[in-house]
Amino acid sequence: MIENAWLIPLFPLVAFILLIAFGRRLKESSAWLGILFTLGAFLLSVMTLFERLRLDHSASVVVDWLQIGDHLITMGYEITPLNALMLFIVSLVSLLVHIYSRGYMDGDDRISVFYAYLALFTFSMLGLVIAPNLLQVYIFWELVGVCSFLLVGFYFYKPEAKRAARKAFIMTRIGDVGLFVAMSLLFWQVGSFELAAIFTAVENNELSAGLITLTAILIFVAAIGKSGQFPLHTWLPDAMEGPTPVSALIHAATMVAAGVYLVAVMFPLFEASPAAMNTVAYVGGFTAIFAASIALVQNDIKRVLAYSTVSQLGYMMLALGAAGYVAGTFHLMTHAFFKALLFLAAGSVIHALHKQNIQEMGGLSARMKWTAALFFVGCLSIAGIPPFSGFFSKEEILLTVWQDGRAGLFIVAVFTAFLTAFYMFRLFFLVFSGESRSRDMNQVKESPSVMMFPMLILGILAVGSGFVHTHWFGTFLGDWLISGPASTYGAQAHSETWILILALVVSLLGIGLAYLMYAKRTWDHRALAERLPLAYRVLYNKYYVDEAYRYTFVSGLRGLGIFLNFFDRYVVEGVLRLIHGIMTGIGTVGAKIQNGQVQVYGITMVCGLVILIIGFIMAGGYLR
Amino acid sequence: MTSVPLNAYLIVAAILFCIGLYGALTKRNAVIVLLSIELMLNAVNINFIAFARFGLYPGMIGQVFTVFTISIAAVGAAVGIAILIALYRNRGTVNIDEMDLLKR
Amino acid sequence: MIDAYLLTLLVFSPLLGIIALLFVQREQANVLKTIGIVATLLPFVLSLVLFITFDFGEQGFQFVHQMPWIEFVIAEDLALDIHYELGADGLSVALILLTTIVTTLAALASLYIKQRLKEYFILFLILEIGMLGVFTAKNLLLFFIFFELTVIPLFFLIAIAGYIHREKAAISFLIYNGIGSAVMLIAFAVMFMYTGTVHIDALAEAFAHPDWSTAFKTGLFLALLFAFGVKLPIFPLHSWMLKVHVQAHPAVVMIHSGILLKLGAYGLIRLGLGIFPEQVAQLSFLIAILGVLNILYGAVLAFVQEDLKMVMAYSSVSHMGIVLLGIAALNDSGLQGAIFQTISHGLISALLFFIIGMIYERTQTSMIADLGGLAKSMPITSGVFLAAALANLGLPGMSGFISEFMSFLGLFGAYPWVAAVGVLGIILTAVYLLRAILNTTFGPAKEKWSELIDAKGFEVLPLAVLLGLIILIGVYPSILGDTIHGSVDYIVQSLTARTGG
């Protein structure tokens, strides 16, 4: 199957074309068309994954795409362990979200458009994760961005959706430019876009250290944009304006993780530059704790999850920056499962309640047992309680960071783990436990089984997927991942019991604190907010980053534009007016000489001729 | 045949041209102005033929051009007279002083 | 046998339509429209024949049609001997195809025009002769004649069919282009005076001789840069084209923005790079700076415009900057990017202005603030509009990306720092285009626009054809790459040979 892996992205592409062409006629059944084709892609991905598990070399095929001078640019695919894993994750989550959306989007008259966009996204994402060269990465990188844009703006008639879509596109594009520049610079140094060629050049010391650092950081800028890292994180929470299945698929499990994937794919390049590794680690670490602190006080269920996503992605970056190739990738996988689960469960709540403010929820566990149970599983997993999957991946990250030797980052990571446990359980208790805080709770009922089924699958994965890489039974995943094509993937972490216990204790502390504040109400959280009004307000307003951008970049650009508009209208066009004025002036003078008498004109002409002839004679012939 | 020198032709042409020019610029009757213009064209024709015979590259080209000029001049005169008649019908005069439509 | 006459037939085939139109009374609007559209199909079919029979493996000109035209002995040592000669290489073929396609679609868009149809279509077809002629002319005299043959009909087209201030726009157009043409004519005349030939290849050979003083050649090149810079346009010579974009009828703007701006690019590549490669190399830094200036200036200004047409006009300024970047890069990638951008922007801007025309036809406005929520009542149009905008901002899978990518890639090879500043334009393009498009099609649907009719009838064809081509080039760029490959190679080879790498 591995030779035909290029078929995998084609399935959703065909679905997209069919849906665009015939979607209006298919109406509701377009959902099944989308699901069917995604299922095809998923089955192929599974087969590819199993085949790749047995192989010990990467499969790759390329075809010619474009000739630039002597350079032939190719397109193709490559199945490294990382790619095979990503194929599996993406097609699985995508399939589940396709199924889930059948219930969530039921009754929407643009459901065929929705499925078309989903299919296009799945195509782009699958294309991204099998790309063997930077150009192809860039192409699909942009395509997933535009799909995200389209899906965030799916409810196009809502002004917030419009703004969020635009913001998502532009913020990620700022990052994309980094990749574009890095790609161009590397092309002129290496002479190829192929990842393998770039790594070979790095290995053979053909590139200067400065160039490696520069390109690595530029590539990281792209990852910052896509993965919502500080300072380009603000689009991700706003992107929650899109339909919830989209948030689960794109803004939790797959596309935002593409930034992490990109750093992982380019790992040999990053590893060659300590400065770049430092940047990745510190940006990741800072984002992790920064976003977690914002998530503490948000009231929109999806926004809390969004900030949690930002924070977890920061965690993965931190792991990669600490040379934890396996840790970062592992957490990417487990996070994809449990965060998709959390979003789908949140979607289930929203679907039932039609509201998103957690202060107006509460007591839902009685009416939505399955959703509550699955959400609880997701919370336990993200908080890092054994034996849930998040525990293993988070422990792996902590081990890596500790063994990498930057104590500050380790403390940040541990503290973030505490905050994560706290805000996730704050969310859980506010939504599901206690008394209902809104009146119309009687109509609330559990979501249909077409929505529950995908959540159940994800729930099982959130529990079980951690066992593929543990220090108790064996580090299968890690061993397999580092058997990839590059020569080195950093060191594998080894187990240390005290870190394991520390992580567990910290998580339990967070859960306990949340329990006391939001479930048992021993301490009133409102009193705390009143005691620290400034801190509360800063956190609630997300550190005023949006406002800062609005008053600097947006206003700055507009101001510059208005200034240049005046410049254009009065200075540049002034040239035209000047010419026009001179012509008019000459014309006015000339008009006075004209009196309409042909003979006067004739005399004038003759006088002119005489003057010319005299001049000609005086000059003595041709003016040579 | 070559007894008459080039200068003689040129002087005749120049005189003819000056007469035509004088007439075209001073006479008030438009018909006379048109006739004067014909005179000037004829002066040019004489020059053409003279140079065709005595010029640097003697040949038939000058004479060919003269034939062209004569026919064009005829056309020109015809059109000119036609315009003149139209004007006369409209304004009742062929006095050139009163024709200052170009100004407007 | 037909081979020799194919280009002549192609270039003058619109004449048939003109003659037919002359025999139709001006009241018969439908007949005029039918003839006008059918007449543009003939060159289109011929250009397809050209494309199919063309041998893209070869570098030089093919289908050369040559015959004596003006022979004149001025003095014994100086003879005026100008041939009528047309020829096409890959670059010409690509641009000819662009011309015939966009012209046919613009003729369709002309169906919106209601008055003075007879003059309109006659001028329209003369314009097509001019454009096709420029792309095939093999000597400067023909080039100039055809070039002027585009200026004069366009002047009238702007003035006949357009909006309130169309006369002003037409005059502004004429002043700038008149000055540009004058400078070009002077440059041509000087070149002829000193070399005694107007044949482009012969001139290239003549100026390859090392005896010419650099200042002389630089002067000539600067004159050409100015002349074509007006057309392209290069900042600060752009203000005429803004007026034309805003005031002319969308069908005319489709031609103008789609093809006529490209005459500037074509001239710079064919004459600038073809005859004076040393000067281009010497001034490439300046050209790169001009290009970046164009990109950023256009982008920032497009951001604050209130009128959709103005946004697209400044967007054209910005995108023509990319052509300059590609030329300044002086390598395969950059040059190929510049040509791709020429073609791609032709398709994209034709599509954008067609859609703006459609919207204007229905709403009588193109002000961003008046529109909004159009996606509700016109989903297909809005979808294509969004797709066109995405193509314009360089989304992969669309033609805009390929051209942007290759131009910038080329410039990164030559002037990394200038390119690094220029890529800011990629962000700004996204900013202003999304602002314009989203405020038009997204957002709450306004009451008064709820009854608008989506694309129907003849309107579907331009949308489908243009978008299809944009995606085709984006997904499979070799289809265009192979067409122009020979020309690009040839130019780069002669460049390397004459500038020493």
PDB file of C-alpha atoms in Angstrom, chain C residues 36-245:
ATOM      1  CA  GLY C  36     -18.653  41.827 -32.062  1.00  0.00           C
ATOM      2  CA  ILE C  37     -18.411  38.629 -30.038  1.00  0.00           C
ATOM      3  CA  VAL C  38     -18.150  36.260 -32.976  1.00  0.00           C
ATOM      4  CA  ALA C  39     -15.433  38.410 -34.516  1.00  0.00           C
ATOM      5  CA  THR C  40     -13.249  37.879 -31.443  1.00  0.00           C
ATOM      6  CA  LEU C  41     -13.619  34.127 -31.798  1.00  0.00           C
ATOM      7  CA  LEU C  42     -11.729  34.078 -35.076  1.00  0.00           C
ATOM      8  CA  PRO C  43      -8.412  35.286 -33.612  1.00  0.00           C
ATOM      9  CA  PHE C  44      -9.025  32.995 -30.676  1.00  0.00           C
ATOM     10  CA  VAL C  45      -9.300  29.957 -32.937  1.00  0.00           C
ATOM     11  CA  LEU C  46      -6.251  31.040 -34.907  1.00  0.00           C
ATOM     12  CA  SER C  47      -4.266  31.526 -31.728  1.00  0.00           C
ATOM     13  CA  LEU C  48      -5.230  28.014 -30.685  1.00  0.00           C
ATOM     14  CA  VAL C  49      -3.955  26.764 -34.035  1.00  0.00           C
ATOM     15  CA  LEU C  50      -0.760  28.674 -33.372  1.00  0.00           C
ATOM     16  CA  PHE C  51      -0.436  27.180 -29.899  1.00  0.00           C
ATOM     17  CA  ILE C  52      -1.018  23.638 -31.134  1.00  0.00           C
ATOM     18  CA  THR C  53       1.299  23.786 -34.131  1.00  0.00           C
ATOM     19  CA  PHE C  54       4.040  25.692 -32.349  1.00  0.00           C
ATOM     20  CA  ASP C  55       7.232  23.761 -31.666  1.00  0.00           C
ATOM     21  CA  PHE C  56       8.120  24.597 -28.076  1.00  0.00           C
ATOM     22  CA  GLY C  57      11.328  22.679 -28.222  1.00  0.00           C
ATOM     23  CA  GLU C  58      12.919  25.390 -30.316  1.00  0.00           C
ATOM     24  CA  GLN C  59      14.204  28.640 -28.956  1.00  0.00           C
ATOM     25  CA  GLY C  60      13.888  31.242 -31.679  1.00  0.00           C
ATOM     26  CA  PHE C  61      11.077  32.794 -33.627  1.00  0.00           C
ATOM     27  CA  GLN C  62       8.711  30.657 -35.622  1.00  0.00           C
ATOM     28  CA  PHE C  63       5.998  31.351 -38.177  1.00  0.00           C
ATOM     29  CA  VAL C  64       8.073  34.277 -39.363  1.00  0.00           C
ATOM     30  CA  HIS C  65       6.305  36.191 -42.064  1.00  0.00           C
ATOM     31  CA  GLN C  66       8.572  38.593 -43.884  1.00  0.00           C
ATOM     32  CA  MET C  67       8.198  40.762 -46.925  1.00  0.00           C
ATOM     33  CA  PRO C  68       9.691  44.006 -48.159  1.00  0.00           C
ATOM     34  CA  TRP C  69       7.710  46.978 -47.073  1.00  0.00           C
ATOM     35  CA  ILE C  70       9.426  50.347 -47.175  1.00  0.00           C
ATOM     36  CA  GLU C  71      12.439  50.706 -49.424  1.00  0.00           C
ATOM     37  CA  PHE C  72      13.766  54.155 -49.844  1.00  0.00           C
ATOM     38  CA  VAL C  73      17.116  55.440 -50.900  1.00  0.00           C
ATOM     39  CA  ILE C  74      17.741  58.624 -48.971  1.00  0.00           C
ATOM     40  CA  ALA C  75      21.290  59.052 -50.062  1.00  0.00           C
ATOM     41  CA  GLU C  76      23.713  56.679 -51.646  1.00  0.00           C
ATOM     42  CA  ASP C  77      25.082  55.525 -48.340  1.00  0.00           C
ATOM     43  CA  LEU C  78      21.835  55.590 -46.424  1.00  0.00           C
ATOM     44  CA  ALA C  79      18.946  53.419 -47.471  1.00  0.00           C
ATOM     45  CA  LEU C  80      15.712  53.029 -45.607  1.00  0.00           C
ATOM     46  CA  ASP C  81      14.934  49.358 -45.851  1.00  0.00           C
ATOM     47  CA  ILE C  82      12.191  48.259 -43.520  1.00  0.00           C
ATOM     48  CA  HIS C  83      10.517  44.917 -43.773  1.00  0.00           C
ATOM     49  CA  TYR C  84       7.105  43.924 -42.715  1.00  0.00           C
ATOM     50  CA  GLU C  85       7.916  41.024 -40.466  1.00  0.00           C
ATOM     51  CA  LEU C  86       5.978  39.186 -37.861  1.00  0.00           C
ATOM     52  CA  GLY C  87       7.210  36.303 -35.761  1.00  0.00           C
ATOM     53  CA  ALA C  88       6.381  34.528 -32.577  1.00  0.00           C
ATOM     54  CA  ASP C  89       8.428  32.843 -29.886  1.00  0.00           C
ATOM     55  CA  GLY C  90       7.110  31.126 -26.765  1.00  0.00           C
ATOM     56  CA  LEU C  91       6.648  34.400 -24.916  1.00  0.00           C
ATOM     57  CA  SER C  92       4.620  35.836 -27.789  1.00  0.00           C
ATOM     58  CA  VAL C  93       2.484  32.734 -28.059  1.00  0.00           C
ATOM     59  CA  ALA C  94       1.621  32.848 -24.374  1.00  0.00           C
ATOM     60  CA  LEU C  95       0.680  36.506 -24.533  1.00  0.00           C
ATOM     61  CA  ILE C  96      -1.268  36.057 -27.775  1.00  0.00           C
ATOM     62  CA  LEU C  97      -3.334  33.341 -26.160  1.00  0.00           C
ATOM     63  CA  LEU C  98      -3.927  35.564 -23.155  1.00  0.00           C
ATOM     64  CA  THR C  99      -4.990  38.364 -25.473  1.00  0.00           C
ATOM     65  CA  THR C 100      -7.442  36.362 -27.513  1.00  0.00           C
ATOM     66  CA  ILE C 101      -8.990  34.714 -24.486  1.00  0.00           C
ATOM     67  CA  VAL C 102      -9.378  37.877 -22.459  1.00  0.00           C
ATOM     68  CA  THR C 103     -10.626  39.806 -25.494  1.00  0.00           C
ATOM     69  CA  THR C 104     -13.340  37.274 -26.191  1.00  0.00           C
ATOM     70  CA  LEU C 105     -14.435  37.337 -22.574  1.00  0.00           C
ATOM     71  CA  ALA C 106     -14.306  41.116 -22.477  1.00  0.00           C
ATOM     72  CA  ALA C 107     -16.477  41.160 -25.586  1.00  0.00           C
ATOM     73  CA  LEU C 108     -18.953  39.091 -23.603  1.00  0.00           C
ATOM     74  CA  ALA C 109     -18.734  41.584 -20.768  1.00  0.00           C
ATOM     75  CA  SER C 110     -19.491  44.308 -23.317  1.00  0.00           C
ATOM     76  CA  LEU C 111     -23.034  43.003 -23.484  1.00  0.00           C
ATOM     77  CA  TYR C 112     -23.717  45.326 -20.556  1.00  0.00           C
ATOM     78  CA  ILE C 113     -23.031  48.329 -22.765  1.00  0.00           C
ATOM     79  CA  LYS C 114     -26.124  49.971 -24.091  1.00  0.00           C
ATOM     80  CA  GLN C 115     -25.144  52.885 -26.312  1.00  0.00           C
ATOM     81  CA  ARG C 116     -22.850  53.625 -29.254  1.00  0.00           C
ATOM     82  CA  LEU C 117     -22.310  49.926 -29.751  1.00  0.00           C
ATOM     83  CA  LYS C 118     -21.154  50.232 -33.323  1.00  0.00           C
ATOM     84  CA  GLU C 119     -18.239  52.541 -32.579  1.00  0.00           C
ATOM     85  CA  TYR C 120     -17.521  50.587 -29.467  1.00  0.00           C
ATOM     86  CA  PHE C 121     -17.091  47.234 -31.165  1.00  0.00           C
ATOM     87  CA  ILE C 122     -15.179  48.647 -34.129  1.00  0.00           C
ATOM     88  CA  LEU C 123     -12.712  50.328 -31.795  1.00  0.00           C
ATOM     89  CA  PHE C 124     -12.613  47.226 -29.671  1.00  0.00           C
ATOM     90  CA  LEU C 125     -11.528  45.123 -32.635  1.00  0.00           C
ATOM     91  CA  ILE C 126      -8.953  47.680 -33.765  1.00  0.00           C
ATOM     92  CA  LEU C 127      -7.575  47.505 -30.233  1.00  0.00           C
ATOM     93  CA  GLU C 128      -7.262  43.761 -30.591  1.00  0.00           C
ATOM     94  CA  ILE C 129      -5.312  44.155 -33.837  1.00  0.00           C
ATOM     95  CA  GLY C 130      -2.985  46.509 -32.038  1.00  0.00           C
ATOM     96  CA  MET C 131      -2.373  44.175 -29.117  1.00  0.00           C
ATOM     97  CA  LEU C 132      -1.808  41.125 -31.268  1.00  0.00           C
ATOM     98  CA  GLY C 133       0.494  43.163 -33.469  1.00  0.00           C
ATOM     99  CA  VAL C 134       2.663  44.344 -30.610  1.00  0.00           C
ATOM    100  CA  PHE C 135       3.233  40.785 -29.434  1.00  0.00           C
ATOM    101  CA  THR C 136       4.300  39.604 -32.897  1.00  0.00           C
ATOM    102  CA  ALA C 137       6.138  42.633 -34.291  1.00  0.00           C
ATOM    103  CA  LYS C 138       9.727  41.903 -35.126  1.00  0.00           C
ATOM    104  CA  ASN C 139      10.877  45.410 -35.774  1.00  0.00           C
ATOM    105  CA  LEU C 140      10.603  48.681 -33.949  1.00  0.00           C
ATOM    106  CA  LEU C 141       8.540  50.460 -36.573  1.00  0.00           C
ATOM    107  CA  LEU C 142       5.842  47.816 -36.580  1.00  0.00           C
ATOM    108  CA  PHE C 143       6.066  47.623 -32.829  1.00  0.00           C
ATOM    109  CA  PHE C 144       5.504  51.339 -32.538  1.00  0.00           C
ATOM    110  CA  ILE C 145       2.642  51.405 -35.027  1.00  0.00           C
ATOM    111  CA  PHE C 146       0.830  48.593 -33.296  1.00  0.00           C
ATOM    112  CA  PHE C 147       1.592  50.111 -29.915  1.00  0.00           C
ATOM    113  CA  GLU C 148      -0.035  53.352 -30.978  1.00  0.00           C
ATOM    114  CA  LEU C 149      -2.878  51.363 -32.488  1.00  0.00           C
ATOM    115  CA  THR C 150      -3.745  50.320 -28.965  1.00  0.00           C
ATOM    116  CA  VAL C 151      -3.538  53.795 -27.469  1.00  0.00           C
ATOM    117  CA  ILE C 152      -5.954  55.599 -29.762  1.00  0.00           C
ATOM    118  CA  PRO C 153      -8.851  53.142 -29.757  1.00  0.00           C
ATOM    119  CA  LEU C 154      -8.499  52.791 -26.023  1.00  0.00           C
ATOM    120  CA  PHE C 155      -8.766  56.548 -25.617  1.00  0.00           C
ATOM    121  CA  PHE C 156     -12.126  56.469 -27.368  1.00  0.00           C
ATOM    122  CA  LEU C 157     -13.251  53.282 -25.671  1.00  0.00           C
ATOM    123  CA  ILE C 158     -12.715  54.864 -22.280  1.00  0.00           C
ATOM    124  CA  ALA C 159     -14.563  57.968 -23.373  1.00  0.00           C
ATOM    125  CA  ILE C 160     -17.469  56.111 -25.000  1.00  0.00           C
ATOM    126  CA  ALA C 161     -18.335  53.539 -22.406  1.00  0.00           C
ATOM    127  CA  GLY C 162     -17.708  54.380 -18.827  1.00  0.00           C
ATOM    128  CA  TYR C 163     -18.806  56.336 -15.814  1.00  0.00           C
ATOM    129  CA  ILE C 164     -19.261  59.987 -15.021  1.00  0.00           C
ATOM    130  CA  HIS C 165     -15.709  61.257 -15.226  1.00  0.00           C
ATOM    131  CA  ARG C 166     -14.696  59.044 -18.134  1.00  0.00           C
ATOM    132  CA  GLU C 167     -13.611  61.939 -20.349  1.00  0.00           C
ATOM    133  CA  LYS C 168     -11.185  63.157 -17.710  1.00  0.00           C
ATOM    134  CA  ALA C 169      -9.823  59.641 -17.363  1.00  0.00           C
ATOM    135  CA  ALA C 170      -9.428  59.353 -21.118  1.00  0.00           C
ATOM    136  CA  ILE C 171      -7.517  62.606 -21.323  1.00  0.00           C
ATOM    137  CA  SER C 172      -5.314  61.675 -18.415  1.00  0.00           C
ATOM    138  CA  PHE C 173      -4.648  58.367 -20.153  1.00  0.00           C
ATOM    139  CA  LEU C 174      -3.766  60.122 -23.392  1.00  0.00           C
ATOM    140  CA  ILE C 175      -1.423  62.641 -21.794  1.00  0.00           C
ATOM    141  CA  TYR C 176       0.620  60.033 -19.958  1.00  0.00           C
ATOM    142  CA  ASN C 177       0.681  57.512 -22.759  1.00  0.00           C
ATOM    143  CA  GLY C 178       1.324  60.226 -25.308  1.00  0.00           C
ATOM    144  CA  ILE C 179       4.407  61.313 -23.404  1.00  0.00           C
ATOM    145  CA  GLY C 180       5.431  57.699 -22.989  1.00  0.00           C
ATOM    146  CA  SER C 181       5.018  57.025 -26.694  1.00  0.00           C
ATOM    147  CA  ALA C 182       6.895  60.181 -27.592  1.00  0.00           C
ATOM    148  CA  VAL C 183       9.845  59.141 -25.469  1.00  0.00           C
ATOM    149  CA  MET C 184       9.678  55.679 -26.985  1.00  0.00           C
ATOM    150  CA  LEU C 185       9.599  57.093 -30.505  1.00  0.00           C
ATOM    151  CA  ILE C 186      12.608  59.265 -29.782  1.00  0.00           C
ATOM    152  CA  ALA C 187      14.489  56.278 -28.429  1.00  0.00           C
ATOM    153  CA  PHE C 188      13.544  54.218 -31.477  1.00  0.00           C
ATOM    154  CA  ALA C 189      14.554  57.003 -33.820  1.00  0.00           C
ATOM    155  CA  VAL C 190      17.913  57.416 -32.144  1.00  0.00           C
ATOM    156  CA  MET C 191      18.494  53.681 -32.297  1.00  0.00           C
ATOM    157  CA  PHE C 192      17.655  53.692 -35.991  1.00  0.00           C
ATOM    158  CA  MET C 193      19.799  56.728 -36.732  1.00  0.00           C
ATOM    159  CA  TYR C 194      22.870  55.192 -35.189  1.00  0.00           C
ATOM    160  CA  THR C 195      22.512  51.613 -36.335  1.00  0.00           C
ATOM    161  CA  GLY C 196      20.537  51.933 -39.553  1.00  0.00           C
ATOM    162  CA  THR C 197      18.223  49.102 -38.672  1.00  0.00           C
ATOM    163  CA  VAL C 198      14.962  48.692 -36.838  1.00  0.00           C
ATOM    164  CA  HIS C 199      15.038  44.929 -36.713  1.00  0.00           C
ATOM    165  CA  ILE C 200      15.013  43.864 -33.073  1.00  0.00           C
ATOM    166  CA  ASP C 201      17.479  40.983 -33.410  1.00  0.00           C
ATOM    167  CA  ALA C 202      19.794  43.069 -35.553  1.00  0.00           C
ATOM    168  CA  LEU C 203      19.669  45.852 -32.971  1.00  0.00           C
ATOM    169  CA  ALA C 204      20.498  43.412 -30.202  1.00  0.00           C
ATOM    170  CA  GLU C 205      23.479  42.274 -32.204  1.00  0.00           C
ATOM    171  CA  ALA C 206      24.519  45.821 -33.050  1.00  0.00           C
ATOM    172  CA  PHE C 207      24.406  46.996 -29.454  1.00  0.00           C
ATOM    173  CA  ALA C 208      26.359  43.960 -28.321  1.00  0.00           C
ATOM    174  CA  HIS C 209      29.362  45.609 -29.906  1.00  0.00           C
ATOM    175  CA  PRO C 210      31.664  46.977 -27.222  1.00  0.00           C
ATOM    176  CA  ASP C 211      32.292  50.299 -28.978  1.00  0.00           C
ATOM    177  CA  TRP C 212      29.130  51.975 -27.797  1.00  0.00           C
ATOM    178  CA  SER C 213      29.566  54.286 -24.877  1.00  0.00           C
ATOM    179  CA  THR C 214      27.857  53.069 -21.738  1.00  0.00           C
ATOM    180  CA  ALA C 215      26.200  56.409 -21.114  1.00  0.00           C
ATOM    181  CA  PHE C 216      24.594  56.357 -24.522  1.00  0.00           C
ATOM    182  CA  LYS C 217      23.154  52.910 -24.026  1.00  0.00           C
ATOM    183  CA  THR C 218      22.063  53.683 -20.501  1.00  0.00           C
ATOM    184  CA  GLY C 219      20.260  56.742 -21.770  1.00  0.00           C
ATOM    185  CA  LEU C 220      18.451  54.722 -24.380  1.00  0.00           C
ATOM    186  CA  PHE C 221      17.503  52.077 -21.869  1.00  0.00           C
ATOM    187  CA  LEU C 222      16.236  54.666 -19.416  1.00  0.00           C
ATOM    188  CA  ALA C 223      14.081  56.116 -22.171  1.00  0.00           C
ATOM    189  CA  LEU C 224      12.611  52.682 -22.805  1.00  0.00           C
ATOM    190  CA  LEU C 225      12.168  52.128 -19.072  1.00  0.00           C
ATOM    191  CA  PHE C 226      10.246  55.375 -18.867  1.00  0.00           C
ATOM    192  CA  ALA C 227       8.115  54.610 -21.903  1.00  0.00           C
ATOM    193  CA  PHE C 228       7.164  51.158 -20.699  1.00  0.00           C
ATOM    194  CA  GLY C 229       7.101  52.320 -17.098  1.00  0.00           C
ATOM    195  CA  VAL C 230       4.171  54.560 -17.950  1.00  0.00           C
ATOM    196  CA  LYS C 231       2.364  51.567 -19.346  1.00  0.00           C
ATOM    197  CA  LEU C 232       3.226  49.084 -16.624  1.00  0.00           C
ATOM    198  CA  PRO C 233       2.871  51.433 -14.580  1.00  0.00           C
ATOM    199  CA  ILE C 234       5.857  52.130 -12.349  1.00  0.00           C
ATOM    200  CA  PHE C 235       5.432  54.422  -9.372  1.00  0.00           C
ATOM    201  CA  PRO C 236       5.154  57.481  -9.686  1.00  0.00           C
ATOM    202  CA  LEU C 237       3.771  57.249 -13.219  1.00  0.00           C
ATOM    203  CA  HIS C 238       0.650  55.368 -12.203  1.00  0.00           C
ATOM    204  CA  SER C 239      -2.013  57.978 -11.566  1.00  0.00           C
ATOM    205  CA  TRP C 240      -3.542  57.747 -15.038  1.00  0.00           C
ATOM    206  CA  MET C 241      -4.263  54.054 -14.725  1.00  0.00           C
ATOM    207  CA  LEU C 242      -6.153  54.533 -11.478  1.00  0.00           C
ATOM    208  CA  LYS C 243      -8.541  56.868 -13.241  1.00  0.00           C
ATOM    209  CA  VAL C 244      -8.918  54.489 -16.149  1.00  0.00           C
ATOM    210  CA  HIS C 245      -9.628  51.582 -13.819  1.00  0.00           C
TER     211      HIS C 245
END
